[in-house]
Amino acid sequence: MRVNAWPLAARLTLGMSAVGTAAATGHRQAAPQEAPALENVSWLAGCWEMSVEGMSIEEQWMAPRGGTMLGMNRVIRGGRTAGYELLILRESESGLVLEAHPSGQAPAEFEATEVTSSRATFENPAHDFPRRIRYVRRGADSLVARADAGEGDRGFDFPYRRVACAE
C-alpha cells in the first residue's frame, strides 16, 4: 500500500507510571508503555502490489535495521511512472515516525499512535491530507493501507497482496 503515496495515489486513483503513590493512596497508576520498536512492524517488510483500472501501485519495505525501515513505492499508469515516494520509518524517543517524501510534494512526518502485531497507525493532524495513514495486515500475504483525513469516511483504501520482490 502506498502509505507514503497517499496523497499522490489518492489523486491518481480518483483521476486523480509507573506504580506511583499506590502505597499512600491504595491506587495504582498505569505503567508507562515503552515506545514501539521497529520490530513491532517488521511484518511490513517485503514487496506489495495492487492493481486497479489500468493502474498498479508497487510498494517495497526493507527489514528493520539500524533504527530504520526504508520503503519506496511507485504508481504505474499507462505503462509509465505516474508518481513515486520514498518512505522512512524510524525510531525516535517518543516512538515510531513515518517520514514520507512524495514526488512533487514537500515531505511530511506522521507519528505512530497505534502499533500492534497486525496494525500500524500514523497521524499528523496538522497535515493537509492525509492526516492519518494506517497499515493493517490481513494474514501473511494481504495488507490494506488507508490514507484518510482522520475523521469520517474521507479517505482511500489500498488493498495490497504480497508479491515476490523483483531482482
JSON list of C-alpha atoms in Angstrom, two decimals:
[
{"chain": "A", "resi": 1, "resn": "MET", "atom": "CA", "xyz": [0.00, 0.00, 0.00]},
{"chain": "A", "resi": 2, "resn": "ARG", "atom": "CA", "xyz": [1.30, 3.45, -0.68]},
{"chain": "A", "resi": 3, "resn": "VAL", "atom": "CA", "xyz": [1.04, 4.72, 2.76]},
{"chain": "A", "resi": 4, "resn": "ASN", "atom": "CA", "xyz": [3.60, 7.12, 1.71]},
{"chain": "A", "resi": 5, "resn": "ALA", "atom": "CA", "xyz": [1.98, 7.83, -1.60]},
{"chain": "A", "resi": 6, "resn": "TRP", "atom": "CA", "xyz": [-1.33, 8.56, -0.01]},
{"chain": "A", "resi": 7, "resn": "PRO", "atom": "CA", "xyz": [-1.88, 12.00, -1.41]},
{"chain": "A", "resi": 8, "resn": "LEU", "atom": "CA", "xyz": [-0.43, 11.04, -4.79]},
{"chain": "A", "resi": 9, "resn": "ALA", "atom": "CA", "xyz": [-2.06, 7.63, -5.05]},
{"chain": "A", "resi": 10, "resn": "ALA", "atom": "CA", "xyz": [-5.36, 9.02, -3.85]},
{"chain": "A", "resi": 11, "resn": "ARG", "atom": "CA", "xyz": [-5.36, 11.70, -6.56]},
{"chain": "A", "resi": 12, "resn": "LEU", "atom": "CA", "xyz": [-4.34, 9.17, -9.21]},
{"chain": "A", "resi": 13, "resn": "THR", "atom": "CA", "xyz": [-6.97, 6.68, -8.09]},
{"chain": "A", "resi": 14, "resn": "LEU", "atom": "CA", "xyz": [-9.68, 9.31, -8.34]},
{"chain": "A", "resi": 15, "resn": "GLY", "atom": "CA", "xyz": [-8.36, 10.51, -11.63]},
{"chain": "A", "resi": 16, "resn": "MET", "atom": "CA", "xyz": [-6.55, 11.62, -9.99]},
{"chain": "A", "resi": 17, "resn": "SER", "atom": "CA", "xyz": [3.78, 5.35, 35.55]},
{"chain": "A", "resi": 18, "resn": "ALA", "atom": "CA", "xyz": [4.92, 3.59, 36.92]},
{"chain": "A", "resi": 19, "resn": "VAL", "atom": "CA", "xyz": [3.36, 2.44, 40.12]},
{"chain": "A", "resi": 20, "resn": "GLY", "atom": "CA", "xyz": [3.17, 5.77, 41.89]},
{"chain": "A", "resi": 21, "resn": "THR", "atom": "CA", "xyz": [1.52, 6.54, 45.14]},
{"chain": "A", "resi": 22, "resn": "ALA", "atom": "CA", "xyz": [-0.07, 3.13, 45.47]},
{"chain": "A", "resi": 23, "resn": "ALA", "atom": "CA", "xyz": [1.20, 2.63, 48.99]},
{"chain": "A", "resi": 24, "resn": "ALA", "atom": "CA", "xyz": [-0.10, 6.00, 50.14]},
{"chain": "A", "resi": 25, "resn": "THR", "atom": "CA", "xyz": [-3.42, 6.03, 48.30]},
{"chain": "A", "resi": 26, "resn": "GLY", "atom": "CA", "xyz": [-4.15, 2.39, 47.67]},
{"chain": "A", "resi": 27, "resn": "HIS", "atom": "CA", "xyz": [-4.46, 3.17, 43.93]},
{"chain": "A", "resi": 28, "resn": "ARG", "atom": "CA", "xyz": [-2.19, 2.16, 41.12]},
{"chain": "A", "resi": 29, "resn": "GLN", "atom": "CA", "xyz": [-1.31, 4.23, 38.13]},
{"chain": "A", "resi": 30, "resn": "ALA", "atom": "CA", "xyz": [-0.80, 2.51, 34.82]},
{"chain": "A", "resi": 31, "resn": "ALA", "atom": "CA", "xyz": [2.81, 1.84, 33.98]},
{"chain": "A", "resi": 32, "resn": "PRO", "atom": "CA", "xyz": [4.04, 3.95, 31.09]},
{"chain": "A", "resi": 33, "resn": "GLN", "atom": "CA", "xyz": [4.29, 1.93, 27.94]},
{"chain": "A", "resi": 34, "resn": "GLU", "atom": "CA", "xyz": [7.53, 1.69, 26.05]},
{"chain": "A", "resi": 35, "resn": "ALA", "atom": "CA", "xyz": [7.59, 3.30, 22.65]},
{"chain": "A", "resi": 36, "resn": "PRO", "atom": "CA", "xyz": [7.04, 0.67, 19.98]},
{"chain": "A", "resi": 37, "resn": "ALA", "atom": "CA", "xyz": [10.14, -0.56, 18.20]},
{"chain": "A", "resi": 38, "resn": "LEU", "atom": "CA", "xyz": [10.52, -1.25, 14.52]},
{"chain": "A", "resi": 39, "resn": "GLU", "atom": "CA", "xyz": [10.41, -4.98, 15.21]},
{"chain": "A", "resi": 40, "resn": "ASN", "atom": "CA", "xyz": [6.72, -4.47, 16.01]},
{"chain": "A", "resi": 41, "resn": "VAL", "atom": "CA", "xyz": [6.09, -3.58, 12.37]},
{"chain": "A", "resi": 42, "resn": "SER", "atom": "CA", "xyz": [8.58, -5.95, 10.75]},
{"chain": "A", "resi": 43, "resn": "TRP", "atom": "CA", "xyz": [5.57, -7.67, 9.13]},
{"chain": "A", "resi": 44, "resn": "LEU", "atom": "CA", "xyz": [5.54, -4.72, 6.71]},
{"chain": "A", "resi": 45, "resn": "ALA", "atom": "CA", "xyz": [8.88, -5.78, 5.19]},
{"chain": "A", "resi": 46, "resn": "GLY", "atom": "CA", "xyz": [8.74, -7.14, 1.66]},
{"chain": "A", "resi": 47, "resn": "CYS", "atom": "CA", "xyz": [7.06, -6.31, -1.61]},
{"chain": "A", "resi": 48, "resn": "TRP", "atom": "CA", "xyz": [3.40, -5.42, -2.02]},
{"chain": "A", "resi": 49, "resn": "GLU", "atom": "CA", "xyz": [1.29, -4.65, -5.05]},
{"chain": "A", "resi": 50, "resn": "MET", "atom": "CA", "xyz": [-2.22, -3.68, -6.08]},
{"chain": "A", "resi": 51, "resn": "SER", "atom": "CA", "xyz": [-3.82, -3.16, -9.48]},
{"chain": "A", "resi": 52, "resn": "VAL", "atom": "CA", "xyz": [-7.00, -1.33, -10.36]},
{"chain": "A", "resi": 53, "resn": "GLU", "atom": "CA", "xyz": [-8.38, 0.08, -13.61]},
{"chain": "A", "resi": 54, "resn": "GLY", "atom": "CA", "xyz": [-5.12, 0.04, -15.58]},
{"chain": "A", "resi": 55, "resn": "MET", "atom": "CA", "xyz": [-3.04, 1.35, -12.70]},
{"chain": "A", "resi": 56, "resn": "SER", "atom": "CA", "xyz": [-0.66, -0.58, -10.46]},
{"chain": "A", "resi": 57, "resn": "ILE", "atom": "CA", "xyz": [0.96, 0.51, -7.24]},
{"chain": "A", "resi": 58, "resn": "GLU", "atom": "CA", "xyz": [4.10, -1.23, -6.02]},
{"chain": "A", "resi": 59, "resn": "GLU", "atom": "CA", "xyz": [5.46, -0.75, -2.51]},
{"chain": "A", "resi": 60, "resn": "GLN", "atom": "CA", "xyz": [8.59, -2.28, -1.06]},
{"chain": "A", "resi": 61, "resn": "TRP", "atom": "CA", "xyz": [9.87, -2.15, 2.53]},
{"chain": "A", "resi": 62, "resn": "MET", "atom": "CA", "xyz": [13.31, -3.16, 3.75]},
{"chain": "A", "resi": 63, "resn": "ALA", "atom": "CA", "xyz": [13.57, -5.13, 7.01]},
{"chain": "A", "resi": 64, "resn": "PRO", "atom": "CA", "xyz": [14.27, -3.20, 10.21]},
{"chain": "A", "resi": 65, "resn": "ARG", "atom": "CA", "xyz": [17.95, -2.45, 10.64]},
{"chain": "A", "resi": 66, "resn": "GLY", "atom": "CA", "xyz": [19.89, 0.36, 12.28]},
{"chain": "A", "resi": 67, "resn": "GLY", "atom": "CA", "xyz": [16.76, 2.01, 13.71]},
{"chain": "A", "resi": 68, "resn": "THR", "atom": "CA", "xyz": [15.03, 2.42, 10.34]},
{"chain": "A", "resi": 69, "resn": "MET", "atom": "CA", "xyz": [12.90, 0.69, 7.77]},
{"chain": "A", "resi": 70, "resn": "LEU", "atom": "CA", "xyz": [13.15, 2.17, 4.30]},
{"chain": "A", "resi": 71, "resn": "GLY", "atom": "CA", "xyz": [10.26, 1.99, 1.90]},
{"chain": "A", "resi": 72, "resn": "MET", "atom": "CA", "xyz": [9.51, 3.11, -1.60]},
{"chain": "A", "resi": 73, "resn": "ASN", "atom": "CA", "xyz": [6.61, 2.98, -3.94]},
{"chain": "A", "resi": 74, "resn": "ARG", "atom": "CA", "xyz": [5.64, 3.87, -7.44]},
{"chain": "A", "resi": 75, "resn": "VAL", "atom": "CA", "xyz": [2.42, 4.27, -9.33]},
{"chain": "A", "resi": 76, "resn": "ILE", "atom": "CA", "xyz": [2.36, 2.91, -12.89]},
{"chain": "A", "resi": 77, "resn": "ARG", "atom": "CA", "xyz": [-0.38, 4.11, -15.22]},
{"chain": "A", "resi": 78, "resn": "GLY", "atom": "CA", "xyz": [-0.44, 3.54, -18.96]},
{"chain": "A", "resi": 79, "resn": "GLY", "atom": "CA", "xyz": [2.96, 1.85, -18.81]},
{"chain": "A", "resi": 80, "resn": "ARG", "atom": "CA", "xyz": [4.62, 4.94, -17.31]},
{"chain": "A", "resi": 81, "resn": "THR", "atom": "CA", "xyz": [5.60, 6.03, -13.82]},
{"chain": "A", "resi": 82, "resn": "ALA", "atom": "CA", "xyz": [2.93, 8.48, -12.69]},
{"chain": "A", "resi": 83, "resn": "GLY", "atom": "CA", "xyz": [4.35, 9.02, -9.19]},
{"chain": "A", "resi": 84, "resn": "TYR", "atom": "CA", "xyz": [6.70, 7.68, -6.59]},
{"chain": "A", "resi": 85, "resn": "GLU", "atom": "CA", "xyz": [7.53, 8.11, -2.93]},
{"chain": "A", "resi": 86, "resn": "LEU", "atom": "CA", "xyz": [10.38, 7.47, -0.53]},
{"chain": "A", "resi": 87, "resn": "LEU", "atom": "CA", "xyz": [9.35, 6.41, 2.98]},
{"chain": "A", "resi": 88, "resn": "ILE", "atom": "CA", "xyz": [11.40, 6.27, 6.14]},
{"chain": "A", "resi": 89, "resn": "LEU", "atom": "CA", "xyz": [10.05, 4.54, 9.21]},
{"chain": "A", "resi": 90, "resn": "ARG", "atom": "CA", "xyz": [12.32, 5.37, 12.13]},
{"chain": "A", "resi": 91, "resn": "GLU", "atom": "CA", "xyz": [12.52, 5.07, 15.86]},
{"chain": "A", "resi": 92, "resn": "SER", "atom": "CA", "xyz": [12.51, 8.27, 17.89]},
{"chain": "A", "resi": 93, "resn": "GLU", "atom": "CA", "xyz": [12.50, 8.94, 21.62]},
{"chain": "A", "resi": 94, "resn": "SER", "atom": "CA", "xyz": [8.72, 9.31, 21.54]},
{"chain": "A", "resi": 95, "resn": "GLY", "atom": "CA", "xyz": [8.03, 6.30, 19.32]},
{"chain": "A", "resi": 96, "resn": "LEU", "atom": "CA", "xyz": [7.89, 5.45, 15.64]},
{"chain": "A", "resi": 97, "resn": "VAL", "atom": "CA", "xyz": [7.78, 8.15, 12.99]},
{"chain": "A", "resi": 98, "resn": "LEU", "atom": "CA", "xyz": [6.78, 7.67, 9.37]},
{"chain": "A", "resi": 99, "resn": "GLU", "atom": "CA", "xyz": [8.52, 10.21, 7.16]},
{"chain": "A", "resi": 100, "resn": "ALA", "atom": "CA", "xyz": [7.01, 10.46, 3.66]},
{"chain": "A", "resi": 101, "resn": "HIS", "atom": "CA", "xyz": [8.73, 12.10, 0.69]},
{"chain": "A", "resi": 102, "resn": "PRO", "atom": "CA", "xyz": [6.18, 12.01, -2.17]},
{"chain": "A", "resi": 103, "resn": "SER", "atom": "CA", "xyz": [7.16, 13.06, -5.68]},
{"chain": "A", "resi": 104, "resn": "GLY", "atom": "CA", "xyz": [6.40, 16.71, -6.33]},
{"chain": "A", "resi": 105, "resn": "GLN", "atom": "CA", "xyz": [5.40, 17.45, -2.73]},
{"chain": "A", "resi": 106, "resn": "ALA", "atom": "CA", "xyz": [7.03, 18.56, 0.50]},
{"chain": "A", "resi": 107, "resn": "PRO", "atom": "CA", "xyz": [7.97, 15.80, 2.96]},
{"chain": "A", "resi": 108, "resn": "ALA", "atom": "CA", "xyz": [5.70, 15.15, 5.94]},
{"chain": "A", "resi": 109, "resn": "GLU", "atom": "CA", "xyz": [6.09, 13.27, 9.24]},
{"chain": "A", "resi": 110, "resn": "PHE", "atom": "CA", "xyz": [3.44, 11.13, 10.91]},
{"chain": "A", "resi": 111, "resn": "GLU", "atom": "CA", "xyz": [3.79, 9.84, 14.49]},
{"chain": "A", "resi": 112, "resn": "ALA", "atom": "CA", "xyz": [2.68, 6.34, 15.46]},
{"chain": "A", "resi": 113, "resn": "THR", "atom": "CA", "xyz": [-0.49, 6.38, 17.52]},
{"chain": "A", "resi": 114, "resn": "GLU", "atom": "CA", "xyz": [-1.16, 2.63, 17.43]},
{"chain": "A", "resi": 115, "resn": "VAL", "atom": "CA", "xyz": [1.19, -0.28, 16.79]},
{"chain": "A", "resi": 116, "resn": "THR", "atom": "CA", "xyz": [0.16, -3.91, 17.20]},
{"chain": "A", "resi": 117, "resn": "SER", "atom": "CA", "xyz": [1.18, -7.21, 15.64]},
{"chain": "A", "resi": 118, "resn": "SER", "atom": "CA", "xyz": [-1.19, -6.53, 12.75]},
{"chain": "A", "resi": 119, "resn": "ARG", "atom": "CA", "xyz": [-1.81, -2.77, 12.65]},
{"chain": "A", "resi": 120, "resn": "ALA", "atom": "CA", "xyz": [0.21, 0.44, 12.48]},
{"chain": "A", "resi": 121, "resn": "THR", "atom": "CA", "xyz": [-1.42, 3.87, 12.55]},
{"chain": "A", "resi": 122, "resn": "PHE", "atom": "CA", "xyz": [0.47, 7.12, 11.99]},
{"chain": "A", "resi": 123, "resn": "GLU", "atom": "CA", "xyz": [-1.03, 10.59, 12.39]},
{"chain": "A", "resi": 124, "resn": "ASN", "atom": "CA", "xyz": [-0.24, 14.23, 11.70]},
{"chain": "A", "resi": 125, "resn": "PRO", "atom": "CA", "xyz": [-3.30, 16.39, 12.48]},
{"chain": "A", "resi": 126, "resn": "ALA", "atom": "CA", "xyz": [-1.59, 19.49, 11.04]},
{"chain": "A", "resi": 127, "resn": "HIS", "atom": "CA", "xyz": [-1.04, 17.94, 7.59]},
{"chain": "A", "resi": 128, "resn": "ASP", "atom": "CA", "xyz": [-3.48, 18.80, 4.79]},
{"chain": "A", "resi": 129, "resn": "PHE", "atom": "CA", "xyz": [-4.09, 15.27, 3.50]},
{"chain": "A", "resi": 130, "resn": "PRO", "atom": "CA", "xyz": [-3.71, 12.64, 4.62]},
{"chain": "A", "resi": 131, "resn": "ARG", "atom": "CA", "xyz": [-3.77, 13.25, 8.35]},
{"chain": "A", "resi": 132, "resn": "ARG", "atom": "CA", "xyz": [-3.79, 9.56, 9.17]},
{"chain": "A", "resi": 133, "resn": "ILE", "atom": "CA", "xyz": [-2.06, 6.61, 7.48]},
{"chain": "A", "resi": 134, "resn": "ARG", "atom": "CA", "xyz": [-2.88, 3.09, 8.58]},
{"chain": "A", "resi": 135, "resn": "TYR", "atom": "CA", "xyz": [-1.49, -0.29, 7.58]},
{"chain": "A", "resi": 136, "resn": "VAL", "atom": "CA", "xyz": [-3.50, -3.39, 8.54]},
{"chain": "A", "resi": 137, "resn": "ARG", "atom": "CA", "xyz": [-2.09, -6.86, 7.97]},
{"chain": "A", "resi": 138, "resn": "ARG", "atom": "CA", "xyz": [-4.67, -9.42, 6.91]},
{"chain": "A", "resi": 139, "resn": "GLY", "atom": "CA", "xyz": [-2.83, -12.71, 7.05]},
{"chain": "A", "resi": 140, "resn": "ALA", "atom": "CA", "xyz": [0.65, -13.36, 5.73]},
{"chain": "A", "resi": 141, "resn": "ASP", "atom": "CA", "xyz": [0.01, -12.21, 2.17]},
{"chain": "A", "resi": 142, "resn": "SER", "atom": "CA", "xyz": [-2.50, -9.38, 2.39]},
{"chain": "A", "resi": 143, "resn": "LEU", "atom": "CA", "xyz": [-2.23, -5.80, 3.58]},
{"chain": "A", "resi": 144, "resn": "VAL", "atom": "CA", "xyz": [-4.65, -2.88, 3.47]},
{"chain": "A", "resi": 145, "resn": "ALA", "atom": "CA", "xyz": [-3.28, 0.62, 3.64]},
{"chain": "A", "resi": 146, "resn": "ARG", "atom": "CA", "xyz": [-5.58, 3.54, 4.26]},
{"chain": "A", "resi": 147, "resn": "ALA", "atom": "CA", "xyz": [-4.98, 7.25, 3.95]},
{"chain": "A", "resi": 148, "resn": "ASP", "atom": "CA", "xyz": [-7.65, 9.48, 5.38]},
{"chain": "A", "resi": 149, "resn": "ALA", "atom": "CA", "xyz": [-8.45, 12.83, 6.93]},
{"chain": "A", "resi": 150, "resn": "GLY", "atom": "CA", "xyz": [-8.62, 11.31, 10.40]},
{"chain": "A", "resi": 151, "resn": "GLU", "atom": "CA", "xyz": [-12.37, 11.74, 10.62]},
{"chain": "A", "resi": 152, "resn": "GLY", "atom": "CA", "xyz": [-15.44, 10.38, 8.91]},
{"chain": "A", "resi": 153, "resn": "ASP", "atom": "CA", "xyz": [-15.20, 8.44, 5.69]},
{"chain": "A", "resi": 154, "resn": "ARG", "atom": "CA", "xyz": [-13.00, 10.75, 3.60]},
{"chain": "A", "resi": 155, "resn": "GLY", "atom": "CA", "xyz": [-10.13, 8.51, 2.63]},
{"chain": "A", "resi": 156, "resn": "PHE", "atom": "CA", "xyz": [-8.73, 5.86, 0.34]},
{"chain": "A", "resi": 157, "resn": "ASP", "atom": "CA", "xyz": [-8.06, 2.16, 0.83]},
{"chain": "A", "resi": 158, "resn": "PHE", "atom": "CA", "xyz": [-5.21, 0.37, -0.88]},
{"chain": "A", "resi": 159, "resn": "PRO", "atom": "CA", "xyz": [-5.60, -3.42, -0.75]},
{"chain": "A", "resi": 160, "resn": "TYR", "atom": "CA", "xyz": [-2.18, -4.97, -1.35]},
{"chain": "A", "resi": 161, "resn": "ARG", "atom": "CA", "xyz": [-1.07, -8.51, -1.90]},
{"chain": "A", "resi": 162, "resn": "ARG", "atom": "CA", "xyz": [2.41, -9.77, -1.17]},
{"chain": "A", "resi": 163, "resn": "VAL", "atom": "CA", "xyz": [4.47, -10.42, -4.29]},
{"chain": "A", "resi": 164, "resn": "ALA", "atom": "CA", "xyz": [7.98, -11.68, -4.92]},
{"chain": "A", "resi": 165, "resn": "CYS", "atom": "CA", "xyz": [10.47, -8.85, -4.93]},
{"chain": "A", "resi": 166, "resn": "ALA", "atom": "CA", "xyz": [11.97, -8.26, -8.36]},
{"chain": "A", "resi": 167, "resn": "GLU", "atom": "CA", "xyz": [15.69, -8.78, -8.72]}
]
